[in-house]
Tab-separated table of C-alpha atoms in Angstrom:
chain	number	residue	atom	x	y	z
H	100	MET	CA	-48.920	-18.490	20.034
H	101	LYS	CA	-46.881	-15.932	21.996
H	102	ILE	CA	-45.396	-18.674	24.152
H	103	PHE	CA	-44.383	-20.578	21.009
H	104	LEU	CA	-42.698	-17.468	19.541
H	105	TRP	CA	-40.777	-16.840	22.772
H	106	ILE	CA	-39.578	-20.455	22.842
H	107	LEU	CA	-38.480	-20.190	19.204
H	108	PHE	CA	-36.716	-16.883	19.957
H	109	PHE	CA	-34.721	-18.358	22.830
H	110	GLN	CA	-33.797	-21.387	20.727
H	111	VAL	CA	-32.428	-19.112	17.996
H	112	LEU	CA	-30.399	-17.223	20.593
H	113	GLN	CA	-29.037	-20.523	21.868
H	114	TYR	CA	-28.026	-21.619	18.360
H	115	ALA	CA	-26.516	-18.229	17.501
H	116	SER	CA	-24.297	-18.387	20.561
H	117	ALA	CA	-22.367	-21.183	18.860
H	118	ASP	CA	-19.973	-19.684	16.319
H	119	PHE	CA	-17.589	-21.351	13.891
H	120	LYS	CA	-14.120	-19.789	13.797
H	121	VAL	CA	-10.591	-20.670	12.649
H	122	ASP	CA	-7.331	-20.537	14.581
H	123	ARG	CA	-5.651	-18.527	11.789
H	124	GLN	CA	-6.952	-16.527	8.856
H	125	ASP	CA	-3.736	-16.403	6.844
H	126	LEU	CA	-1.861	-19.475	5.673
H	127	ARG	CA	1.304	-19.474	3.555
H	128	ILE	CA	2.312	-22.714	1.875
H	129	LEU	CA	4.703	-23.952	-0.807
H	130	ALA	CA	3.300	-25.580	-3.943
H	131	GLY	CA	3.393	-29.322	-3.305
H	132	ASP	CA	3.559	-28.997	0.498
H	133	LYS	CA	0.914	-29.500	3.170
H	134	LYS	CA	-0.174	-27.414	6.141
H	135	SER	CA	-3.289	-27.314	8.279
H	136	PHE	CA	-5.559	-25.075	10.288
H	137	ASP	CA	-8.155	-25.714	12.983
H	138	LEU	CA	-11.853	-25.025	12.577
H	139	TYR	CA	-13.505	-24.815	15.973
H	140	LEU	CA	-16.856	-24.218	17.584
H	141	THR	CA	-17.245	-21.754	20.440
H	142	ASN	CA	-20.162	-23.597	22.006
H	143	LYS	CA	-22.048	-26.869	21.769
H	144	LEU	CA	-24.838	-27.034	19.200
H	145	SER	CA	-28.403	-28.024	20.041
H	146	THR	CA	-29.020	-29.596	16.656
H	147	GLN	CA	-27.053	-31.286	13.901
H	148	VAL	CA	-25.482	-29.147	11.157
H	149	ASN	CA	-23.515	-29.874	8.006
H	150	VAL	CA	-20.239	-28.009	7.444
H	151	THR	CA	-18.943	-27.656	3.875
H	152	LEU	CA	-15.621	-26.019	3.036
H	153	ALA	CA	-15.569	-24.123	-0.254
H	154	ILE	CA	-12.409	-23.161	-2.165
H	155	LYS	CA	-12.336	-19.995	-4.231
H	156	ASP	CA	-10.023	-21.572	-6.827
H	157	GLU	CA	-9.921	-25.372	-6.693
H	158	ASN	CA	-6.998	-25.512	-9.152
H	159	LEU	CA	-4.663	-23.986	-6.570
H	160	LEU	CA	-5.190	-26.224	-3.530
H	161	GLU	CA	-7.047	-29.164	-2.096
H	162	ILE	CA	-8.384	-29.714	1.408
H	163	ASN	CA	-9.389	-32.654	3.566
H	164	PRO	CA	-12.024	-33.095	4.839
H	165	VAL	CA	-14.273	-31.090	2.517
H	166	THR	CA	-17.504	-31.712	4.397
H	167	PHE	CA	-18.563	-33.201	7.722
H	168	ASN	CA	-21.510	-33.254	10.115
H	169	VAL	CA	-21.549	-31.803	13.614
H	170	THR	CA	-24.136	-33.376	15.898
H	171	GLU	CA	-25.759	-31.899	18.958
H	172	ASN	CA	-23.813	-34.390	21.081
H	173	GLU	CA	-20.438	-33.624	19.452
H	174	ARG	CA	-17.712	-33.740	22.101
H	175	ASP	CA	-14.850	-32.453	19.965
H	176	PHE	CA	-15.232	-28.714	19.401
H	177	HIS	CA	-12.433	-28.383	16.849
H	178	TRP	CA	-11.473	-30.086	13.583
H	179	ASN	CA	-8.100	-30.118	11.842
H	180	ILE	CA	-8.294	-29.223	8.156
H	181	SER	CA	-5.403	-30.339	5.932
H	182	VAL	CA	-4.413	-28.030	3.059
H	183	ARG	CA	-2.181	-29.076	0.145
H	184	GLY	CA	-0.850	-26.481	-2.290
H	185	LEU	CA	-1.141	-27.405	-5.974
H	186	SER	CA	-0.108	-24.273	-7.899
H	187	PRO	CA	1.169	-20.795	-6.978
H	188	GLY	CA	-1.491	-18.161	-6.363
H	189	TYR	CA	-4.026	-16.835	-3.869
H	190	SER	CA	-7.218	-18.506	-2.704
H	191	VAL	CA	-9.749	-18.403	0.115
H	192	ILE	CA	-11.243	-21.317	2.037
H	193	SER	CA	-14.706	-20.519	3.414
H	194	ALA	CA	-17.017	-22.513	5.654
H	195	ASN	CA	-20.721	-22.874	4.898
H	196	VAL	CA	-23.060	-24.263	7.546
H	197	THR	CA	-26.554	-25.674	6.986
H	198	PRO	CA	-28.988	-25.108	8.477
H	199	ASN	CA	-27.906	-21.505	8.862
H	200	ILE	CA	-28.323	-21.174	12.621
H	201	THR	CA	-24.756	-20.180	13.533
H	202	ASP	CA	-22.426	-17.310	12.754
H	203	PHE	CA	-19.669	-18.575	10.436
H	204	SER	CA	-18.643	-15.223	8.869
H	205	ASP	CA	-15.193	-15.474	10.494
H	206	ALA	CA	-14.655	-19.076	9.416
H	207	PHE	CA	-12.422	-18.392	6.428
H	208	VAL	CA	-8.698	-18.685	5.672
H	209	ARG	CA	-6.715	-16.707	3.088
H	210	VAL	CA	-4.192	-19.083	1.516
H	211	THR	CA	-1.050	-17.960	-0.317
H	212	ILE	CA	0.690	-20.641	-2.365
H	213	GLN	CA	4.234	-19.720	-3.397
H	214	ARG	CA	6.878	-21.288	-5.606
H	215	SER	CA	9.872	-20.624	-3.359
H	216	THR	CA	10.610	-19.585	0.207
H	217	PHE	CA	13.869	-18.023	-1.036
H	218	LEU	CA	11.951	-15.719	-3.403
H	219	TYR	CA	9.643	-14.751	-0.527
H	220	HIS	CA	12.568	-13.663	1.659
H	221	LEU	CA	14.368	-12.049	-1.292
H	222	SER	CA	11.248	-10.007	-2.018
H	223	ASP	CA	11.143	-8.924	1.621
H	224	VAL	CA	14.794	-7.797	1.511
H	225	VAL	CA	14.267	-5.950	-1.788
H	226	GLY	CA	11.203	-4.254	-0.292
H	227	TRP	CA	13.141	-2.879	2.669
H	228	MET	CA	15.965	-1.803	0.359
H	229	TYR	CA	13.684	0.307	-1.833
H	230	PHE	CA	11.982	1.658	1.301
H	231	LEU	CA	15.398	2.748	2.616
H	232	ALA	CA	16.467	4.224	-0.738
H	233	TRP	CA	13.303	6.295	-1.050
H	234	SER	CA	13.538	7.458	2.573
H	235	VAL	CA	17.181	8.565	2.272
H	236	SER	CA	16.591	10.221	-1.112
H	237	PHE	CA	15.389	13.458	0.531
H	238	TYR	CA	18.674	14.251	2.279
H	239	PRO	CA	21.045	14.955	-0.636
H	240	GLN	CA	18.794	17.868	-1.671
H	241	ILE	CA	18.678	19.173	1.897
H	242	TYR	CA	22.466	18.954	2.088
H	243	ILE	CA	23.109	20.712	-1.219
H	244	ASN	CA	20.751	23.543	-0.186
H	245	TYR	CA	22.657	23.915	3.093
H	246	LYS	CA	26.054	23.798	1.411
H	247	ARG	CA	25.179	26.398	-1.239
H	248	LYS	CA	23.014	28.498	1.114
H	249	SER	CA	20.717	28.683	-1.892
H	250	VAL	CA	17.703	26.883	-3.355
H	251	VAL	CA	18.112	28.379	-6.813
H	252	GLY	CA	17.614	25.511	-9.249
H	253	LEU	CA	15.066	23.672	-7.083
H	254	ASN	CA	11.657	24.159	-8.671
H	255	PHE	CA	9.039	25.460	-6.236
H	256	ASP	CA	6.150	23.824	-8.118
H	257	PHE	CA	7.794	20.444	-7.529
H	258	LEU	CA	8.114	21.177	-3.795
H	259	SER	CA	4.561	22.486	-3.398
H	260	LEU	CA	3.050	19.489	-5.185
H	261	ASN	CA	5.290	17.095	-3.278
H	262	ILE	CA	4.260	18.259	0.186
H	263	VAL	CA	0.551	18.173	-0.680
H	264	GLY	CA	0.961	14.657	-2.068
H	265	PHE	CA	2.795	13.353	0.995
H	266	PHE	CA	0.319	15.064	3.355
H	267	LEU	CA	-2.594	13.308	1.661
H	268	TYR	CA	-0.652	10.039	1.558
H	269	SER	CA	0.014	10.317	5.313
H	270	LEU	CA	-3.660	11.065	5.895
H	271	PHE	CA	-4.685	7.943	3.992
H	272	ASN	CA	-2.188	5.658	5.745
H	273	CYS	CA	-2.776	6.960	9.279
H	274	GLY	CA	-6.562	6.971	8.881
H	275	LEU	CA	-6.796	3.430	7.553
H	276	TYR	CA	-4.263	2.046	10.048
H	277	TRP	CA	-5.060	3.923	13.282
H	278	ILE	CA	-8.750	4.944	13.177
H	279	PRO	CA	-10.880	1.914	14.184
H	280	ASP	CA	-14.108	3.148	12.548
H	281	ILE	CA	-12.417	3.571	9.168
H	282	GLU	CA	-10.666	0.223	9.450
H	283	SER	CA	-13.995	-1.405	10.348
H	284	GLU	CA	-15.592	0.162	7.274
H	285	TYR	CA	-12.783	-1.280	5.141
H	286	TYR	CA	-13.409	-4.780	6.499
H	287	ARG	CA	-17.170	-4.413	5.976
H	288	ARG	CA	-16.470	-3.791	2.291
H	289	TYR	CA	-13.719	-6.385	2.004
H	290	PRO	CA	-14.486	-8.928	4.765
H	291	LYS	CA	-11.829	-11.347	3.544
H	292	GLY	CA	-9.241	-8.771	2.587
H	293	LEU	CA	-6.114	-7.498	4.305
H	294	ASN	CA	-5.507	-3.954	5.477
H	295	PRO	CA	-3.253	-2.617	2.684
H	296	VAL	CA	-1.439	-0.213	5.027
H	297	GLN	CA	1.585	-1.435	6.985
H	298	ILE	CA	3.539	0.399	9.675
H	299	ASN	CA	6.439	1.080	7.284
H	300	ASP	CA	3.987	2.833	4.934
H	301	ILE	CA	3.064	5.212	7.754
H	302	PHE	CA	6.697	5.837	8.683
H	303	PHE	CA	7.696	6.575	5.087
H	304	ALA	CA	4.747	8.925	4.430
H	305	ILE	CA	5.228	10.962	7.620
H	306	HIS	CA	8.996	11.081	7.178
H	307	ALA	CA	8.607	12.194	3.544
H	308	PHE	CA	6.164	14.942	4.550
H	309	TRP	CA	8.473	16.396	7.205
H	310	ALA	CA	11.576	16.080	5.026
H	311	THR	CA	9.760	18.005	2.284
H	312	ALA	CA	8.528	20.547	4.842
H	313	PHE	CA	12.108	21.040	6.042
H	314	THR	CA	13.235	21.599	2.450
H	315	ILE	CA	10.478	24.181	1.995
H	316	GLY	CA	11.662	25.826	5.217
H	317	GLN	CA	15.096	26.200	3.630
H	318	CYS	CA	13.435	28.244	0.875
H	319	PHE	CA	12.548	30.904	3.461
H	320	VAL	CA	16.130	31.084	4.733
H	321	TYR	CA	18.406	30.691	1.723
H	322	GLU	CA	18.701	32.532	-1.562
H	323	VAL	CA	15.733	31.928	-3.873
H	324	GLY	CA	16.488	34.174	-6.837
H	325	THR	CA	13.382	34.921	-8.888
H	326	GLN	CA	11.728	31.568	-8.222
H	327	THR	CA	8.092	31.345	-7.177
H	328	VAL	CA	5.154	28.963	-7.364
H	329	SER	CA	3.654	29.215	-10.857
H	330	LEU	CA	0.080	30.183	-11.673
H	331	ILE	CA	-0.626	26.677	-13.029
H	332	ALA	CA	0.526	25.085	-9.776
H	333	ARG	CA	-1.626	27.514	-7.779
H	334	ILE	CA	-4.658	26.600	-9.863
H	335	ILE	CA	-3.951	22.898	-9.228
H	336	HIS	CA	-3.671	23.558	-5.480
H	337	GLY	CA	-6.929	25.518	-5.600
H	338	LEU	CA	-8.760	22.681	-7.320
H	339	ILE	CA	-7.372	20.175	-4.819
H	340	THR	CA	-8.435	22.393	-1.893
H	341	ILE	CA	-11.960	22.846	-3.241
H	342	SER	CA	-12.295	19.108	-3.814
H	343	ILE	CA	-11.078	18.281	-0.305
H	344	VAL	CA	-13.453	20.804	1.303
H	345	ILE	CA	-16.425	19.423	-0.651
H	346	LEU	CA	-15.545	15.864	0.315
H	347	ILE	CA	-15.152	16.825	3.989
H	348	ILE	CA	-18.633	18.379	3.912
H	349	LEU	CA	-20.037	15.243	2.263
H	350	GLY	CA	-18.349	13.172	4.971
H	351	VAL	CA	-19.750	15.312	7.785
H	352	VAL	CA	-23.318	15.033	6.446
H	353	LYS	CA	-22.720	11.286	5.920
H	354	THR	CA	-23.278	11.363	2.171
H	355	ILE	CA	-20.010	9.473	1.747
H	356	GLN	CA	-18.007	7.291	4.109
H	357	TRP	CA	-14.722	8.598	5.503
H	358	LEU	CA	-13.047	5.634	3.842
H	359	ASP	CA	-14.142	7.069	0.482
H	360	PHE	CA	-12.649	10.409	1.505
H	361	LEU	CA	-9.306	8.737	2.259
H	362	TYR	CA	-9.374	6.867	-1.043
H	363	PHE	CA	-9.900	10.161	-2.840
H	364	CYS	CA	-6.868	11.556	-0.988
H	365	SER	CA	-4.823	8.613	-2.230
H	366	TYR	CA	-5.998	9.216	-5.812
H	367	ILE	CA	-4.846	12.824	-5.602
H	368	LYS	CA	-1.474	11.589	-4.377
H	369	LEU	CA	-1.222	9.264	-7.387
H	370	THR	CA	-2.060	12.126	-9.756
H	371	ILE	CA	0.517	14.386	-8.121
H	372	THR	CA	3.166	11.684	-8.487
H	373	LEU	CA	2.448	11.607	-12.218
H	374	ILE	CA	2.837	15.377	-12.746
H	375	LYS	CA	5.233	16.608	-10.069
H	376	TYR	CA	8.418	15.936	-12.070
H	377	LEU	CA	7.313	17.972	-15.096
H	378	PRO	CA	8.053	21.446	-13.649
H	379	GLN	CA	11.583	20.471	-12.546
H	380	ALA	CA	12.392	18.803	-15.890
H	381	TYR	CA	11.232	21.885	-17.803
H	382	TYR	CA	13.066	24.208	-15.385
H	383	ASN	CA	16.343	22.346	-16.005
H	384	TYR	CA	15.736	22.491	-19.755
H	385	ARG	CA	15.054	26.209	-19.708
H	386	ARG	CA	18.228	26.954	-17.728
H	387	LYS	CA	20.283	24.320	-19.602
H	388	SER	CA	21.597	23.347	-16.173
H	389	THR	CA	20.854	21.024	-13.254
H	390	ILE	CA	22.755	23.062	-10.671
H	391	GLY	CA	20.725	23.224	-7.466
H	392	TRP	CA	18.807	20.015	-8.304
H	393	SER	CA	20.387	17.131	-6.391
H	394	ILE	CA	21.516	14.257	-8.570
H	395	GLY	CA	21.789	12.188	-5.374
H	396	ASN	CA	18.046	12.560	-4.896
H	397	VAL	CA	17.553	11.327	-8.466
H	398	LEU	CA	19.934	8.358	-8.115
H	399	LEU	CA	18.318	7.175	-4.875
H	400	ASP	CA	14.822	7.674	-6.292
H	401	PHE	CA	15.880	5.713	-9.376
H	402	THR	CA	17.266	2.921	-7.174
H	403	GLY	CA	14.067	2.800	-5.118
H	404	GLY	CA	11.891	2.725	-8.235
H	405	ILE	CA	13.882	-0.109	-9.839
H	406	LEU	CA	13.789	-2.143	-6.606
H	407	SER	CA	10.064	-1.473	-6.187
H	408	MET	CA	9.309	-2.839	-9.662
H	409	LEU	CA	11.711	-5.739	-9.058
H	410	GLN	CA	9.802	-6.695	-5.926
H	411	MET	CA	6.532	-6.639	-7.864
H	412	VAL	CA	8.010	-8.916	-10.530
H	413	LEU	CA	9.404	-11.306	-7.885
H	414	ASN	CA	6.017	-11.495	-6.156
H	415	ALA	CA	4.168	-11.912	-9.446
H	416	TYR	CA	6.397	-14.853	-10.397
H	417	ASN	CA	6.435	-16.418	-6.925
H	418	TYR	CA	2.632	-16.332	-6.638
H	419	ASP	CA	1.869	-16.593	-10.366
H	420	ASP	CA	-0.043	-13.341	-9.970
H	421	TRP	CA	0.843	-11.254	-13.032
H	422	LYS	CA	-2.474	-9.441	-12.717
H	423	SER	CA	-0.932	-7.548	-9.808
H	424	ILE	CA	1.195	-5.784	-12.427
H	425	PHE	CA	-0.809	-5.765	-15.631
H	426	GLY	CA	-4.340	-6.092	-14.286
H	427	ASP	CA	-3.877	-3.203	-11.836
H	428	PRO	CA	-1.122	-1.104	-13.414
H	429	THR	CA	-1.284	1.893	-11.063
H	430	LYS	CA	1.553	0.996	-8.712
H	431	PHE	CA	3.786	-0.441	-11.421
H	432	GLY	CA	2.967	2.503	-13.684
H	433	LEU	CA	3.956	5.028	-11.023
H	434	GLY	CA	7.253	3.242	-10.425
H	435	PHE	CA	7.895	3.083	-14.152
H	436	PHE	CA	6.961	6.754	-14.606
H	437	SER	CA	9.284	7.847	-11.768
H	438	VAL	CA	12.183	5.785	-13.144
H	439	THR	CA	11.605	7.219	-16.629
H	440	PHE	CA	11.890	10.777	-15.323
H	441	ASP	CA	14.911	9.840	-13.216
H	442	ILE	CA	16.636	8.574	-16.368
H	443	PHE	CA	15.804	11.866	-18.058
H	444	PHE	CA	17.233	13.823	-15.104
H	445	ILE	CA	20.392	11.690	-15.187
H	446	LEU	CA	20.776	12.428	-18.900
H	447	GLN	CA	20.255	16.132	-18.227
H	448	HIS	CA	22.926	16.114	-15.531
H	449	TYR	CA	25.597	13.882	-17.080
H	450	VAL	CA	24.991	14.292	-20.832
H	451	PHE	CA	22.845	17.187	-22.051
H	452	TYR	CA	24.172	19.944	-19.772
H	453	ARG	CA	27.486	18.436	-18.710
H	454	SER	CA	29.462	20.981	-20.739
H	455	ASN	CA	27.843	23.838	-18.810
H	456	PRO	CA	30.650	25.210	-16.559
H	457	ILE	CA	28.376	25.679	-13.546
H	458	ASN	CA	27.478	21.977	-13.688
H	459	GLN	CA	31.044	20.848	-13.007
H	460	LEU	CA	31.351	19.414	-9.492
H	461	ASN	CA	34.392	18.924	-7.322
H	462	SER	CA	35.443	15.381	-8.220
H	463	ASN	CA	37.623	15.172	-5.079
H	464	SER	CA	34.583	15.116	-2.809
H	465	TYR	CA	32.302	12.080	-2.621
H	466	ILE	CA	29.566	14.186	-1.045
H	467	ASP	CA	29.722	16.630	-3.953
H	468	VAL	CA	29.385	13.776	-6.417
H	469	LEU	CA	26.410	12.414	-4.475
H	470	VAL	CA	24.515	15.697	-4.323
């Protein structure tokens, strides 16, 4: 009996050493066009198996062949699978092998079917434009602080919330992109998903944090007047700190995964984005002035927000994926919320408080108009 079990054990090891894989796990194709990928075997099988390719949404694409047998004497270790796009959208092609004696967990392909290559490249250009606009938007405020040698008019609650938000956003991006254990945990949860963090996300978050930190540093050098961080903002910071400490403890004792900790950091960032404009808007209203609050920052932020939403609309149309906007409204909602406040700030600056003498800028200087 023991000899039989050992023989069976070694046979299973021999079968398991043969894995099904694909030469690419991401395939982009136009509706109506054809492309292909290779399914291959890492080692020769010792018994015949049946391979069946399953499509997540059969209305979006068709494949050929759908099923085939692999014998123990198979000489060809790879098979070319033809894919034809039918309608715009996202789908996944997965391989199933019976009997289940091989590892085929990596034998899947994410397929993106798009309407137009032009829209794909246009979306890419728009994405980099809003990335640039949001990155540059910090500098008009830094310049106006330097020029006036004063930060009077720049709300400290806005700054304090902003730096906490960008710190947590940087933590989320860097952790998910650069820490292998956290990235591995993400793929264990979403084995056929893509890492949502790109290198430009990391650059923007870190740059935004240090630009905000530099602006806060100006508050220790230049005139501040009677400004200070409000009690409400301090309570918010206290609650955030307590929450972070509790979650760190839960992570250390392994009650939660560090990926969950990073997700919580990102949720705090989203909440901060929703509330951080309120103190500055109220501060302008109370003073009946926008002096000290850079309109250039607002205009660039407005531009970035409009372009961000435009990119989402372009992608939704190109991939027929309107759920990315309306089914998961967080990103679109944040862009819309930011643009709404930017419009309010523009009205404050150019309409509501324009008649205030201290709001009049030197029209002979482009830099003055910008900031």
